[in-house]
Amino acid sequence: MDAFFDSLENRYSVDLPTDKLERAMFLRNGLVALCEGSGKMNNQHYSLLRREFMADASLVSLLPQFVRASQDTDSVWSFLKDYNPQWEPRRKFVRSEFHNLIDALERKKPFAEEVITDTLSAYSAEEVKAAWGKALERRDTDPSGAVTSARALLESVCKHILEDESGKLGYSPNDDLPKLYKLASERLNIAPSQHTEDAFKRILGGAASIVESLSTLRNRMGDAHGQGRKPVRPAPRHAALAVNMAGSMALFLIETAASQTTND
């Protein structure tokens, strides 16, 4: 099946823009044209672009639900003609449904996020990649969930570091994030107490403080615990900060572990 789609990509990509934002707009505009009737959008283009956005963990939740549910343009047309018999309401609907995806791509992904995503995508632990993907997806639409996923990302990285190749655990099942990070940092020789250089100790101490703060933020603002009558809810900017910090810390731990494995 992958070979089939790869052949389509090679055959039809000449007609498609290369920029992710432009590809999203191309998909939207094609579906706006489809509002006029069946056959108004190239089905191969639709299939390729839909597959691309469905495979992107950071964007799939922003893809319109009717696109996620429709594998080809015939299915989309069937949905649109049932949605409204008139062209213009269909067009307005399609444009509004693509707003979140287009807006997210217009704001662009920071370079640091690209580096973190590339590194975590190459990491062998599936739960790490899944936690990062969820954290990115939820930043704008579910800030509390994003905070919880940011904590889960760091916990997964620490646990992976603390497990040996035989599967033996170097931690207790009840250990919280600060404890897991302390154990992982000691194993990697990056705990503040393991160094004498003052500047380095302060940097490593600051890293530990970030982890402690993420754990506290998750306990107070995440979606893993119930809250009282006046719940404290994080804004998207708070979630973005938590996700970016967790991603940076996860990157630091993974690269440190990888460098030590290379030197062994």
Coordinates of C-alpha atoms in Angstrom, one line a residue:
M1 CA 0.0 0.0 0.0
D2 CA 2.8 2.4 0.8
A3 CA 4.5 1.7 -2.5
F4 CA 1.2 2.5 -4.2
F5 CA 1.0 5.9 -2.5
D6 CA 4.7 6.6 -3.2
S7 CA 4.1 6.0 -6.9
L8 CA 1.2 8.5 -6.7
E9 CA 3.4 11.0 -4.9
N10 CA 6.0 10.8 -7.7
R11 CA 3.4 11.0 -10.4
Y12 CA 1.3 13.9 -9.1
S13 CA 3.7 15.9 -6.8
V14 CA 4.8 18.1 -9.8
D15 CA 1.3 19.7 -9.6
L16 CA 1.5 20.3 -5.8
P17 CA 3.2 23.1 -3.8
T18 CA 6.0 21.9 -1.5
D19 CA 5.3 24.3 1.4
K20 CA 3.1 22.7 4.1
L21 CA 0.9 25.8 4.4
E22 CA 0.5 26.0 0.7
R23 CA -0.4 22.3 0.6
A24 CA -3.1 22.9 3.2
M25 CA -4.5 25.8 1.2
F26 CA -4.4 23.7 -2.0
L27 CA -6.4 21.0 -0.2
R28 CA -8.9 23.6 1.1
N29 CA -9.3 25.4 -2.2
G30 CA -9.8 22.1 -4.0
L31 CA -12.6 21.2 -1.6
V32 CA -14.1 24.6 -2.0
A33 CA -14.2 23.9 -5.8
L34 CA -15.7 20.5 -5.1
C35 CA -18.7 22.2 -3.4
E36 CA -19.9 23.0 -7.0
G37 CA -20.1 19.3 -7.9
S38 CA -18.5 15.9 -8.2
G39 CA -15.2 15.8 -10.1
K40 CA -14.2 19.4 -9.4
M41 CA -11.1 18.2 -7.4
N42 CA -8.4 15.8 -8.5
N43 CA -8.9 12.6 -6.4
Q44 CA -5.2 11.7 -6.4
H45 CA -4.3 15.1 -5.1
Y46 CA -6.9 14.8 -2.4
S47 CA -5.7 11.3 -1.4
L48 CA -2.1 12.3 -1.2
L49 CA -2.7 15.5 0.9
R50 CA -5.2 13.8 3.2
R51 CA -2.7 11.0 3.8
E52 CA 0.0 13.5 4.6
F53 CA -1.9 15.4 7.1
M54 CA -3.4 12.3 8.7
A55 CA 0.1 11.0 9.3
D56 CA 1.3 14.2 11.0
A57 CA 0.7 13.8 14.7
S58 CA 0.9 17.6 15.3
L59 CA -1.7 18.4 12.7
V60 CA -4.2 15.6 12.3
S61 CA -6.4 16.9 15.1
L62 CA -6.7 20.2 13.2
L63 CA -7.7 18.5 9.9
P64 CA -11.5 18.9 9.4
Q65 CA -13.5 15.9 10.7
F66 CA -15.2 15.4 7.3
V67 CA -11.8 15.1 5.6
R68 CA -10.6 12.6 8.2
A69 CA -13.7 10.5 7.6
S70 CA -13.6 10.7 3.8
Q71 CA -11.0 8.6 1.9
D72 CA -11.8 10.0 -1.5
T73 CA -13.5 12.9 -3.2
D74 CA -16.6 11.0 -4.0
S75 CA -17.1 10.5 -0.2
V76 CA -16.5 14.2 0.4
W77 CA -19.0 15.2 -2.3
S78 CA -21.6 12.8 -0.8
F79 CA -21.1 14.6 2.5
L80 CA -21.2 18.1 1.1
K81 CA -24.3 17.7 -1.0
D82 CA -26.1 16.2 2.1
Y83 CA -24.8 19.1 4.2
N84 CA -26.5 21.8 2.1
P85 CA -28.1 21.8 -1.4
Q86 CA -26.6 25.2 -2.1
W87 CA -23.0 26.0 -3.2
E88 CA -22.3 29.0 -1.1
P89 CA -23.1 27.5 2.4
R90 CA -20.9 24.5 1.4
R91 CA -18.0 26.8 0.6
K92 CA -18.4 28.8 3.8
F93 CA -18.5 25.5 5.8
V94 CA -15.3 24.2 4.1
R95 CA -13.4 27.5 4.7
S96 CA -14.4 27.6 8.3
E97 CA -13.5 24.0 8.9
F98 CA -9.9 24.6 7.6
H99 CA -9.4 27.7 9.8
N100 CA -7.6 26.0 12.6
L101 CA -5.3 24.1 10.4
I102 CA -4.4 27.1 8.2
D103 CA -4.0 29.3 11.3
A104 CA -1.6 26.9 13.0
L105 CA 0.5 26.6 9.8
E106 CA 0.6 30.3 9.3
R107 CA 2.1 30.7 12.8
K108 CA 4.8 28.3 11.8
K109 CA 6.6 25.8 13.9
P110 CA 9.6 27.2 15.7
F111 CA 13.0 25.8 14.8
A112 CA 13.5 24.3 18.3
E113 CA 10.3 22.4 17.9
E114 CA 11.5 20.9 14.6
V115 CA 14.8 19.8 16.2
I116 CA 12.9 18.2 19.2
T117 CA 10.4 16.5 16.8
D118 CA 13.1 15.1 14.6
T119 CA 15.1 13.7 17.5
L120 CA 12.1 12.2 19.3
S121 CA 10.8 10.7 16.0
A122 CA 14.1 8.8 15.7
Y123 CA 13.9 7.6 19.3
S124 CA 13.1 3.9 19.7
A125 CA 10.5 4.3 22.5
E126 CA 7.0 4.5 21.0
E127 CA 5.4 5.9 24.1
V128 CA 7.9 8.9 24.0
K129 CA 6.9 9.7 20.4
A130 CA 3.2 9.3 21.3
A131 CA 3.4 11.6 24.3
W132 CA 5.2 14.3 22.3
G133 CA 2.6 14.1 19.5
K134 CA -0.2 14.4 22.0
A135 CA 1.4 17.4 23.7
L136 CA 1.8 19.2 20.4
E137 CA -1.8 18.4 19.3
R138 CA -3.4 19.7 22.5
R139 CA -1.5 23.0 23.1
D140 CA -4.2 25.2 21.5
T141 CA -7.3 23.0 21.8
D142 CA -6.8 21.3 25.2
P143 CA -4.2 23.1 27.3
S144 CA -4.8 21.0 30.4
G145 CA -4.3 17.8 28.4
A146 CA -1.1 19.3 26.8
V147 CA 0.3 19.9 30.3
T148 CA -0.4 16.3 31.3
S149 CA 1.1 15.0 28.0
A150 CA 4.2 17.1 28.6
R151 CA 4.7 15.4 32.0
A152 CA 4.1 12.0 30.5
L153 CA 6.8 12.7 27.9
L154 CA 9.4 13.4 30.5
E155 CA 8.3 10.4 32.6
S156 CA 8.6 8.1 29.6
V157 CA 12.0 9.3 28.7
C158 CA 13.3 8.9 32.3
K159 CA 11.9 5.4 32.6
H160 CA 13.4 4.4 29.3
I161 CA 16.8 5.6 30.4
L162 CA 16.4 3.7 33.7
E163 CA 15.5 0.4 32.1
D164 CA 18.4 -1.8 31.0
E165 CA 18.4 -4.0 27.9
S166 CA 17.0 -7.0 29.8
G167 CA 14.0 -4.9 30.9
K168 CA 15.1 -4.6 34.5
L169 CA 13.7 -1.4 36.1
G170 CA 15.9 1.1 37.8
Y171 CA 13.0 2.8 39.5
S172 CA 9.9 2.1 41.6
P173 CA 6.4 2.0 40.0
N174 CA 5.3 4.7 42.4
D175 CA 8.1 7.1 41.7
D176 CA 6.9 10.5 40.6
L177 CA 8.5 12.7 37.9
P178 CA 11.0 14.6 40.2
K179 CA 12.2 11.2 41.6
L180 CA 12.5 9.7 38.1
Y181 CA 14.4 12.6 36.9
K182 CA 16.8 12.5 39.9
L183 CA 17.5 8.8 39.2
A184 CA 17.9 9.3 35.5
S185 CA 20.2 12.4 35.9
E186 CA 22.4 10.4 38.4
R187 CA 22.7 7.5 35.9
L188 CA 23.7 9.9 33.2
N189 CA 26.1 11.8 35.5
I190 CA 24.3 15.1 35.1
A191 CA 23.0 15.5 38.7
P192 CA 24.2 18.8 40.3
S193 CA 25.8 16.9 43.2
Q194 CA 28.0 15.0 40.7
H195 CA 29.9 18.1 39.6
T196 CA 32.1 20.7 41.3
E197 CA 32.1 23.5 38.7
D198 CA 29.7 26.2 40.0
A199 CA 28.3 27.4 36.7
F200 CA 27.7 23.8 35.6
K201 CA 26.1 22.9 38.9
R202 CA 23.7 25.9 38.6
I203 CA 22.7 24.9 35.0
L204 CA 22.0 21.3 36.1
G205 CA 20.2 22.6 39.2
G206 CA 18.1 24.8 37.0
A207 CA 17.2 21.8 34.8
A208 CA 16.1 19.9 37.9
S209 CA 14.0 22.9 39.0
I210 CA 12.3 22.9 35.6
V211 CA 11.3 19.3 36.0
E212 CA 10.0 20.0 39.5
S213 CA 7.9 22.9 38.2
L214 CA 6.5 20.9 35.3
S215 CA 5.4 18.2 37.9
T216 CA 3.8 20.9 40.1
L217 CA 2.1 22.5 37.1
R218 CA 0.6 19.2 36.0
N219 CA -0.7 18.5 39.5
R220 CA -2.4 21.9 39.7
M221 CA -3.5 22.5 36.1
G222 CA -3.3 19.2 34.2
D223 CA -6.4 17.1 33.4
A224 CA -5.2 14.1 35.4
H225 CA -6.9 15.2 38.7
G226 CA -10.3 16.6 39.6
Q227 CA -10.6 20.2 40.8
G228 CA -12.8 22.2 43.1
R229 CA -15.4 24.9 42.4
K230 CA -12.8 27.3 41.1
P231 CA -10.6 25.2 38.9
V232 CA -7.3 26.7 37.7
R233 CA -7.1 26.2 33.9
P234 CA -3.9 26.9 31.9
A235 CA -4.1 29.2 28.8
P236 CA -2.7 27.9 25.5
R237 CA 0.4 30.0 26.1
H238 CA 1.0 28.2 29.5
A239 CA 0.6 24.9 27.7
A240 CA 3.0 25.9 25.0
L241 CA 5.6 26.9 27.6
A242 CA 5.2 23.6 29.4
V243 CA 5.4 21.5 26.2
N244 CA 8.4 23.4 25.0
M245 CA 10.2 23.0 28.3
A246 CA 9.4 19.3 28.5
G247 CA 10.5 18.8 24.9
S248 CA 13.8 20.6 25.6
M249 CA 14.5 18.5 28.7
A250 CA 13.6 15.3 26.9
L251 CA 16.0 16.3 24.1
F252 CA 18.7 17.0 26.6
L253 CA 18.3 13.6 28.3
I254 CA 18.1 11.6 25.1
E255 CA 21.2 13.3 23.6
T256 CA 23.1 12.8 26.8
A257 CA 22.3 9.1 26.9
A258 CA 23.1 8.7 23.2
S259 CA 26.5 10.4 23.6
Q260 CA 27.4 8.2 26.5
T261 CA 26.4 5.1 24.6
T262 CA 28.6 6.2 21.7
N263 CA 31.6 6.8 23.9
D264 CA 31.3 3.4 25.7

